[in-house]
PDB file of C-alpha atoms in Angstrom:
ATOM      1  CA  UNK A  10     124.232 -10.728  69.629  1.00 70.00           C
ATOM      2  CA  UNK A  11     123.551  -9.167  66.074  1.00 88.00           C
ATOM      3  CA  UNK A  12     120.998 -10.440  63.874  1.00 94.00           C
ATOM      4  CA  UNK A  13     121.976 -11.480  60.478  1.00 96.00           C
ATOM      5  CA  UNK A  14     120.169  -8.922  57.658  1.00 96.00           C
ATOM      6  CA  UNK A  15     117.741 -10.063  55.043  1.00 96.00           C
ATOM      7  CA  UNK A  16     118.302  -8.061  52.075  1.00 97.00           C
ATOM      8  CA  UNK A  17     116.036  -8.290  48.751  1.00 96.00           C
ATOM      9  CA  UNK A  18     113.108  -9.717  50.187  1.00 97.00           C
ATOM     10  CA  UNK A  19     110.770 -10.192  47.653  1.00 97.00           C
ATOM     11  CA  UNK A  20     107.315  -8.481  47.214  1.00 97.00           C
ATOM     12  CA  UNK A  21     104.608 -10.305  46.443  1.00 98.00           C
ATOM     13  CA  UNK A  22     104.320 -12.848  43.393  1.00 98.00           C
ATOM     14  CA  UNK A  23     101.125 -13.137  41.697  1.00 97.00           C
ATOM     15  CA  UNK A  24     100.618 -16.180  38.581  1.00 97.00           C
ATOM     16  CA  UNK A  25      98.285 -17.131  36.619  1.00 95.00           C
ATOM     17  CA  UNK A  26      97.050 -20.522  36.719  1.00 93.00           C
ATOM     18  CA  UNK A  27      97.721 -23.158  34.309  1.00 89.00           C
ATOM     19  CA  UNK A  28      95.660 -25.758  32.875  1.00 84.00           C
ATOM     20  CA  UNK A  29      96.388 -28.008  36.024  1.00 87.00           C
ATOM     21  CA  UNK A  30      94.994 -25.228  37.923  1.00 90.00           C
ATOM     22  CA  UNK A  31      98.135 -24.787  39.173  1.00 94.00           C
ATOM     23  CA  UNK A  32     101.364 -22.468  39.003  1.00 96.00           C
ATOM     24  CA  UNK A  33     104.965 -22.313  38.938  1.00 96.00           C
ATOM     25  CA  UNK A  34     106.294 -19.533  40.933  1.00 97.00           C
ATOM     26  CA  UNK A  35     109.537 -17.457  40.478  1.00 97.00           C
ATOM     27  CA  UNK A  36     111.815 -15.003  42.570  1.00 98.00           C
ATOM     28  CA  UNK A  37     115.259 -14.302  43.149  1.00 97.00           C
ATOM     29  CA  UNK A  38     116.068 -15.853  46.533  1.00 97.00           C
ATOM     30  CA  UNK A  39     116.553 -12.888  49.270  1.00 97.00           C
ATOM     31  CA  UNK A  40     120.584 -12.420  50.573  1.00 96.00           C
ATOM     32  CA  UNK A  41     121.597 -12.768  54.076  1.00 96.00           C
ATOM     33  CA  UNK A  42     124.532 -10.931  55.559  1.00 93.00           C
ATOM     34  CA  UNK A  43     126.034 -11.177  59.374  1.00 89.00           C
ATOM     35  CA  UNK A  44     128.895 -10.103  61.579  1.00 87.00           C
ATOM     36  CA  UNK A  45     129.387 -13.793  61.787  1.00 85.00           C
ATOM     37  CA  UNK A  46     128.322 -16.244  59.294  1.00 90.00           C
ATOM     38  CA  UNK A  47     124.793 -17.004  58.512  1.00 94.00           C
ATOM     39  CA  UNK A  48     122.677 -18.949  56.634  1.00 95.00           C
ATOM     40  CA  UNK A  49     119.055 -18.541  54.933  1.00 96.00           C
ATOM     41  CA  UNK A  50     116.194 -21.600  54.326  1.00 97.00           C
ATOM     42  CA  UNK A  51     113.156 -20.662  52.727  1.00 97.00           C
ATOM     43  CA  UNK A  52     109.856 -22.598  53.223  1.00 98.00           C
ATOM     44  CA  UNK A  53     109.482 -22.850  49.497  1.00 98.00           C
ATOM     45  CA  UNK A  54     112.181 -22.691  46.602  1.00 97.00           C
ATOM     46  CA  UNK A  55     111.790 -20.955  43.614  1.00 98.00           C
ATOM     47  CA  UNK A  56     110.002 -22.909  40.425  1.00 97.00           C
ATOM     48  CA  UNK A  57     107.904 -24.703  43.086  1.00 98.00           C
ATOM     49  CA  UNK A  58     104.088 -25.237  42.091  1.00 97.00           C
ATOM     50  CA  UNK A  59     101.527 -23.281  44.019  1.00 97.00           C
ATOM     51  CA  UNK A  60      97.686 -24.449  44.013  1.00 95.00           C
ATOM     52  CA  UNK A  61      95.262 -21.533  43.496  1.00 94.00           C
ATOM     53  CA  UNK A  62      94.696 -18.851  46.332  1.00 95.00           C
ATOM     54  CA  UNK A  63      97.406 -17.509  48.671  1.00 98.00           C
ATOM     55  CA  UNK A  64     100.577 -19.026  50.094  1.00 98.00           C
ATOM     56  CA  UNK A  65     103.067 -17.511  52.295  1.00 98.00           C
ATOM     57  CA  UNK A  66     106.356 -17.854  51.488  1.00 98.00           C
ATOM     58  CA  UNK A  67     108.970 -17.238  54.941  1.00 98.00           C
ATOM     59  CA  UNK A  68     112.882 -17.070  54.193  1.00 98.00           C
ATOM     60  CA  UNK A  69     114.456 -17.467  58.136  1.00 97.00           C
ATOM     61  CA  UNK A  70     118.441 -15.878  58.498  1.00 97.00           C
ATOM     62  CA  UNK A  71     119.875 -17.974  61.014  1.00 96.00           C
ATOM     63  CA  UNK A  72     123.753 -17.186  62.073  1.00 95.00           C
ATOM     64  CA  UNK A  73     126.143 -19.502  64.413  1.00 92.00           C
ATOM     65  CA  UNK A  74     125.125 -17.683  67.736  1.00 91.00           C
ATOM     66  CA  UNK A  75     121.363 -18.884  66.645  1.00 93.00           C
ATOM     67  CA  UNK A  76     120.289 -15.028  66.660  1.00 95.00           C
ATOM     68  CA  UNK A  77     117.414 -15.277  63.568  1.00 96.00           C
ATOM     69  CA  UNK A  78     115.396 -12.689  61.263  1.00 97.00           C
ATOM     70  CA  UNK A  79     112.670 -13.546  58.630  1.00 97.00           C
ATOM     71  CA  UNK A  80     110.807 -11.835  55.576  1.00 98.00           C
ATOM     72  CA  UNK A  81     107.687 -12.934  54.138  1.00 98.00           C
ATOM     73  CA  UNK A  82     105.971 -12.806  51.001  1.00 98.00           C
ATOM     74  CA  UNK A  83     103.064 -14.115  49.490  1.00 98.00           C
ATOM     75  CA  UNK A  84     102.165 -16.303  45.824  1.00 98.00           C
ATOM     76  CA  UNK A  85      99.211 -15.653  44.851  1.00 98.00           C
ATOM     77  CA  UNK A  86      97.592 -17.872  42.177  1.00 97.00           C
ATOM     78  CA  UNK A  87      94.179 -16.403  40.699  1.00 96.00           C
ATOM     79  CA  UNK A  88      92.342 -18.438  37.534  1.00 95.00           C
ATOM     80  CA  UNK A  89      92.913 -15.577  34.727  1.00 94.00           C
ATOM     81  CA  UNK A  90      91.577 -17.986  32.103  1.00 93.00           C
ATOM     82  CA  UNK A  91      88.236 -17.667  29.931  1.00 95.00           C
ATOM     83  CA  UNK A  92      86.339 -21.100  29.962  1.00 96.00           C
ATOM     84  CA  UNK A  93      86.028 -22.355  26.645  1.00 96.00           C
ATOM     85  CA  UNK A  94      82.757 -23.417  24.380  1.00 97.00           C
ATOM     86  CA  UNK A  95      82.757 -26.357  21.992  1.00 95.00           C
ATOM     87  CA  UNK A  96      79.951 -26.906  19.723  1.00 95.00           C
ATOM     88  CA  UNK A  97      77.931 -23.814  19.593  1.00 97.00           C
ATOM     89  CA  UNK A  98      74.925 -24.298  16.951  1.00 96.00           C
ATOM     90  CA  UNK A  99      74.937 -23.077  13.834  1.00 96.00           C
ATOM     91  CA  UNK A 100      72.584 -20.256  12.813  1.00 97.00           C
ATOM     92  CA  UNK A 101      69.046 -22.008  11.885  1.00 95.00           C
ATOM     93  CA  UNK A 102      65.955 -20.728   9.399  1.00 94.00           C
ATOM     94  CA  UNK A 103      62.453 -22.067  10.486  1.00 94.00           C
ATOM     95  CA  UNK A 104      59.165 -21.653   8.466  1.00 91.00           C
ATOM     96  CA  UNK A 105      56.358 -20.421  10.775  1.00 88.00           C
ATOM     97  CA  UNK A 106      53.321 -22.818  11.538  1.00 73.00           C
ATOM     98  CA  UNK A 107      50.021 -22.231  12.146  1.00 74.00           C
ATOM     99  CA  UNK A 108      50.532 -19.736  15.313  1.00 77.00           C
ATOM    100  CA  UNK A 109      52.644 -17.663  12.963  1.00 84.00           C
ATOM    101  CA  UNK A 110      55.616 -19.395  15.887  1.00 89.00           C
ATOM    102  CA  UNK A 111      57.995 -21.653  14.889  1.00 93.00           C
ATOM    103  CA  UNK A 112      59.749 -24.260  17.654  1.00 94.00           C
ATOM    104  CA  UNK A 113      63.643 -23.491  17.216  1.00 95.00           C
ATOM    105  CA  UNK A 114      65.485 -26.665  18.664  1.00 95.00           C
ATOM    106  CA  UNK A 115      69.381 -27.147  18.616  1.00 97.00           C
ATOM    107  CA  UNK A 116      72.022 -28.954  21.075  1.00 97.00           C
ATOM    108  CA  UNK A 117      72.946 -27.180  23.538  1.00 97.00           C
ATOM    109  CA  UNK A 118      76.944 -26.561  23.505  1.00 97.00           C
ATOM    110  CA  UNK A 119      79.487 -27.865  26.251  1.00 96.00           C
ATOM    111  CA  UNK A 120      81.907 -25.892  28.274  1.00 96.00           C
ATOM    112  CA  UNK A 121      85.189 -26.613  30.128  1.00 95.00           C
ATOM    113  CA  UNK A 122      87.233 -24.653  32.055  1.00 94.00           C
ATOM    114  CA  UNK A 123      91.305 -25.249  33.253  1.00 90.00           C
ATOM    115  CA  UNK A 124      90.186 -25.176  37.240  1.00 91.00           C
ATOM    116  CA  UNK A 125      86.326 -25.945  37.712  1.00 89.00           C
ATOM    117  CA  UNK A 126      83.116 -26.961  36.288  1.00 93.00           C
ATOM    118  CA  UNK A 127      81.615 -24.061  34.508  1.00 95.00           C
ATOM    119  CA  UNK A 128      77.725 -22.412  34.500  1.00 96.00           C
ATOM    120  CA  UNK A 129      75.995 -22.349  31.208  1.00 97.00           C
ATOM    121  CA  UNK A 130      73.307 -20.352  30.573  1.00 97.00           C
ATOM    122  CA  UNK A 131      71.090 -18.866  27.685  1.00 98.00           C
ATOM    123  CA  UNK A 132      68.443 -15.982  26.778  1.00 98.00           C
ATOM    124  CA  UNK A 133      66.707 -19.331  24.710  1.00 97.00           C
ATOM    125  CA  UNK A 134      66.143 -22.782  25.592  1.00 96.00           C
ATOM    126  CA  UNK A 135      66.076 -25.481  22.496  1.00 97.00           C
ATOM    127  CA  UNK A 136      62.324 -25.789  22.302  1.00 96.00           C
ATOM    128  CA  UNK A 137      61.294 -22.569  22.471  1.00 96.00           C
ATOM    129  CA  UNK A 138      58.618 -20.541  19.910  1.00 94.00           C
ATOM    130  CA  UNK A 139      60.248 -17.663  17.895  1.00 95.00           C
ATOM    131  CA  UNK A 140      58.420 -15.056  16.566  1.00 94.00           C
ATOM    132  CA  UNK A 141      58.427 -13.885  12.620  1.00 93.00           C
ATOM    133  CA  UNK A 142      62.040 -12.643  12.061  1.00 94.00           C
ATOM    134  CA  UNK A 143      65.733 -12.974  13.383  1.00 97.00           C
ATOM    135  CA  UNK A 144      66.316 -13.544  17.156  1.00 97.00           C
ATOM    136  CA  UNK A 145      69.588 -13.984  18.769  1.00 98.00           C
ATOM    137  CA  UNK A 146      70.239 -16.787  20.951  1.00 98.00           C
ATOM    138  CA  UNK A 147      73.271 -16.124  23.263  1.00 98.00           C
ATOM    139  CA  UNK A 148      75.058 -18.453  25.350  1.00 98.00           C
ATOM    140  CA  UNK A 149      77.539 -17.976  28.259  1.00 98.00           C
ATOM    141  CA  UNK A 150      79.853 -19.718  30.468  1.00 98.00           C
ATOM    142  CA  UNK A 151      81.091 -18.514  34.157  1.00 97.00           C
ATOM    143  CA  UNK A 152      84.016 -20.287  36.046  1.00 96.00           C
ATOM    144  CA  UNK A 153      84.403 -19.414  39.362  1.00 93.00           C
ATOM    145  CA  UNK A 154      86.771 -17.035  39.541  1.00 94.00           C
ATOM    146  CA  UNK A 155      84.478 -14.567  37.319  1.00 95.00           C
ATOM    147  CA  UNK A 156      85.782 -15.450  33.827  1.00 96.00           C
ATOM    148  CA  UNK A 157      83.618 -15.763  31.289  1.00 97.00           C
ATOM    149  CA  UNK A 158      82.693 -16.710  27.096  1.00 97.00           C
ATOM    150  CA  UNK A 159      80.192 -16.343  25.204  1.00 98.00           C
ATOM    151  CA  UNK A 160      78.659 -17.883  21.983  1.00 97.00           C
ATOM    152  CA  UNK A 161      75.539 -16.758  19.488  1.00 98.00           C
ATOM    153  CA  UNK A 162      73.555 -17.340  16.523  1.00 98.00           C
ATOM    154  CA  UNK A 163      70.459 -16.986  15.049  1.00 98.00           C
ATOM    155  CA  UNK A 164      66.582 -18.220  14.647  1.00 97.00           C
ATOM    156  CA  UNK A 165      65.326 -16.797  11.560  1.00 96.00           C
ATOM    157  CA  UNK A 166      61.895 -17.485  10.917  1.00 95.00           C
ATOM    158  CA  UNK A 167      59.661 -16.770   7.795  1.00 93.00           C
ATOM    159  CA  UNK A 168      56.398 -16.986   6.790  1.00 86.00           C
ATOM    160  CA  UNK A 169      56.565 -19.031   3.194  1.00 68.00           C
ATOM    161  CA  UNK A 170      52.875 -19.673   2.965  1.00 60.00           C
ATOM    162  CA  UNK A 171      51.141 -17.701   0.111  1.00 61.00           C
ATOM    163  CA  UNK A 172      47.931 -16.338   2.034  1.00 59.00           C
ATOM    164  CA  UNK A 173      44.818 -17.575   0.125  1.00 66.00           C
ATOM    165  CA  UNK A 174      41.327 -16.477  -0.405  1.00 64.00           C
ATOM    166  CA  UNK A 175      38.650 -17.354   1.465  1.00 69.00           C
ATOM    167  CA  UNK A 176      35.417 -15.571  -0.816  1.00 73.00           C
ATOM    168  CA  UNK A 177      35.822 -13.500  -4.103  1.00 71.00           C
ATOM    169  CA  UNK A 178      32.982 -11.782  -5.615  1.00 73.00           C
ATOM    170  CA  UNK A 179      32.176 -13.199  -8.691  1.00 75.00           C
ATOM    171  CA  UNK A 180      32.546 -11.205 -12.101  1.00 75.00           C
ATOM    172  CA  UNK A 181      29.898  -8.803 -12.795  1.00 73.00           C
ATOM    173  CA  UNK A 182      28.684  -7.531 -16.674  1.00 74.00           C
ATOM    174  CA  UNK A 183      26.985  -3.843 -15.596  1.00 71.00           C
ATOM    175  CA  UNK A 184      25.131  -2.451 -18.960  1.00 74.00           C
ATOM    176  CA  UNK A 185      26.115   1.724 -18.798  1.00 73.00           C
ATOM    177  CA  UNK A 186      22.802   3.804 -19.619  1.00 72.00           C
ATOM    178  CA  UNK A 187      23.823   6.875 -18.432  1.00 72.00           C
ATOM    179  CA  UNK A 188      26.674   9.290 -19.435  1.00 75.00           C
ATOM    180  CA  UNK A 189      28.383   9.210 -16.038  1.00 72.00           C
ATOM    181  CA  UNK A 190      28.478   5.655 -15.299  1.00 71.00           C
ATOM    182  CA  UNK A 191      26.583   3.274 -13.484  1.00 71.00           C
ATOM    183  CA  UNK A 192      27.582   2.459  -9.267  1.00 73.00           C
ATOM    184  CA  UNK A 193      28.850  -0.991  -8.922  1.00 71.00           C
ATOM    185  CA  UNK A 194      28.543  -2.895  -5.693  1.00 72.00           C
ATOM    186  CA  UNK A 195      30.268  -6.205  -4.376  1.00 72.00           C
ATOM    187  CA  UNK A 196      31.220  -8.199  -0.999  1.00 74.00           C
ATOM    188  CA  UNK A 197      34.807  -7.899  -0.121  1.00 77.00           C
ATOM    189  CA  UNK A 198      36.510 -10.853  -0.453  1.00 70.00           C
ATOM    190  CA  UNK A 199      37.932 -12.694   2.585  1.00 72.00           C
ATOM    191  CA  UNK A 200      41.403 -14.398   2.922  1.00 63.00           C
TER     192      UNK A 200
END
């Protein structure tokens, strides 16, 4: 009443998922040896597809006297890949208005990912006021399993109005009667 011998059990398997969100799995089947004969079934075969998480795989040695053994290992499919952004805007000049703001708008890109429906977030939403000069607008994308992209550009905006005045003093002819001038007064202009 001997057991048969599982030799070459394999360790664990770990795979990336594909774009089905799925994965083949690969390992040399484990040997079985017995003082009789024996013979091995496995609960999965090699190049079988495994959905994401973890699956046990159990080989069972079974000889002609019905004495068994097993090994076990496990496939482990994990989501290794980035979600992807399509469309991110283009980098976009404003003039300011009268706030010395401008309103950047844009449309907001789209993500997709190979297992599950991504988040997208931003520092900026499109319709909000920028201040005088460059500000980066940054936008990422999280799947599920932690992977993540990201996509930028900027809001530049300028003032291009010429500032204007308001009041200028008007010329003034001063007659000098004294060697070391004469004081000159004026209201400062406004703008």
């Amino acid at each position: 009443s001997t057991v048969p011998v599982i030799t070459g059990c394999p360790g664990n398997v770990n795979v990336s998922a594909a774009a089905s969100c799925q994965a083949i799995g690969t390992w040399t089947v484990p040997l079985v040896t017995d003082n009789c004969s024996a013979t091995i079934t496995g609960t999965h075969n090699p190049g079988d597809t495994f959905v994401m998480g973890t699956t046990t795989v159990t080989y069972t040695a079974t000889d002609l006297s019905g004495n068994t053994s097993t090994c076990s290992f496990d496939v482990i499919v994990t989501d290794t890949t980035d979600p992807v952004i399509t469309a991110c805007p283009g980098n976009v000049n404003l003039s300011v208005g009268a706030s010395c703001q401008a309103i950047g708008t844009w449309t907001v890109p789209s993500a997709t990912d190979n297992c599950d429906t991504p988040v997208l977030s931003s520092n900026y939403e499109s319709g909000s006021e920028f201040p005088i000069g460059t500000t980066e607008v940054i936008y990422t994308v999280k799947d599920a399993s932690g992977n993540q992209s990201t996509c930028s550009f900027a809001i530049t905006v300028s003032e291009n109005v010429t500032p204007t005045f308001l009041s200028c003093p008007e010329n003034q002819v001063v007659e000098v009667t004294e060697p070391g001038g004469v004081p000159v007064t004026w209201i400062e202009p406004e703008a």
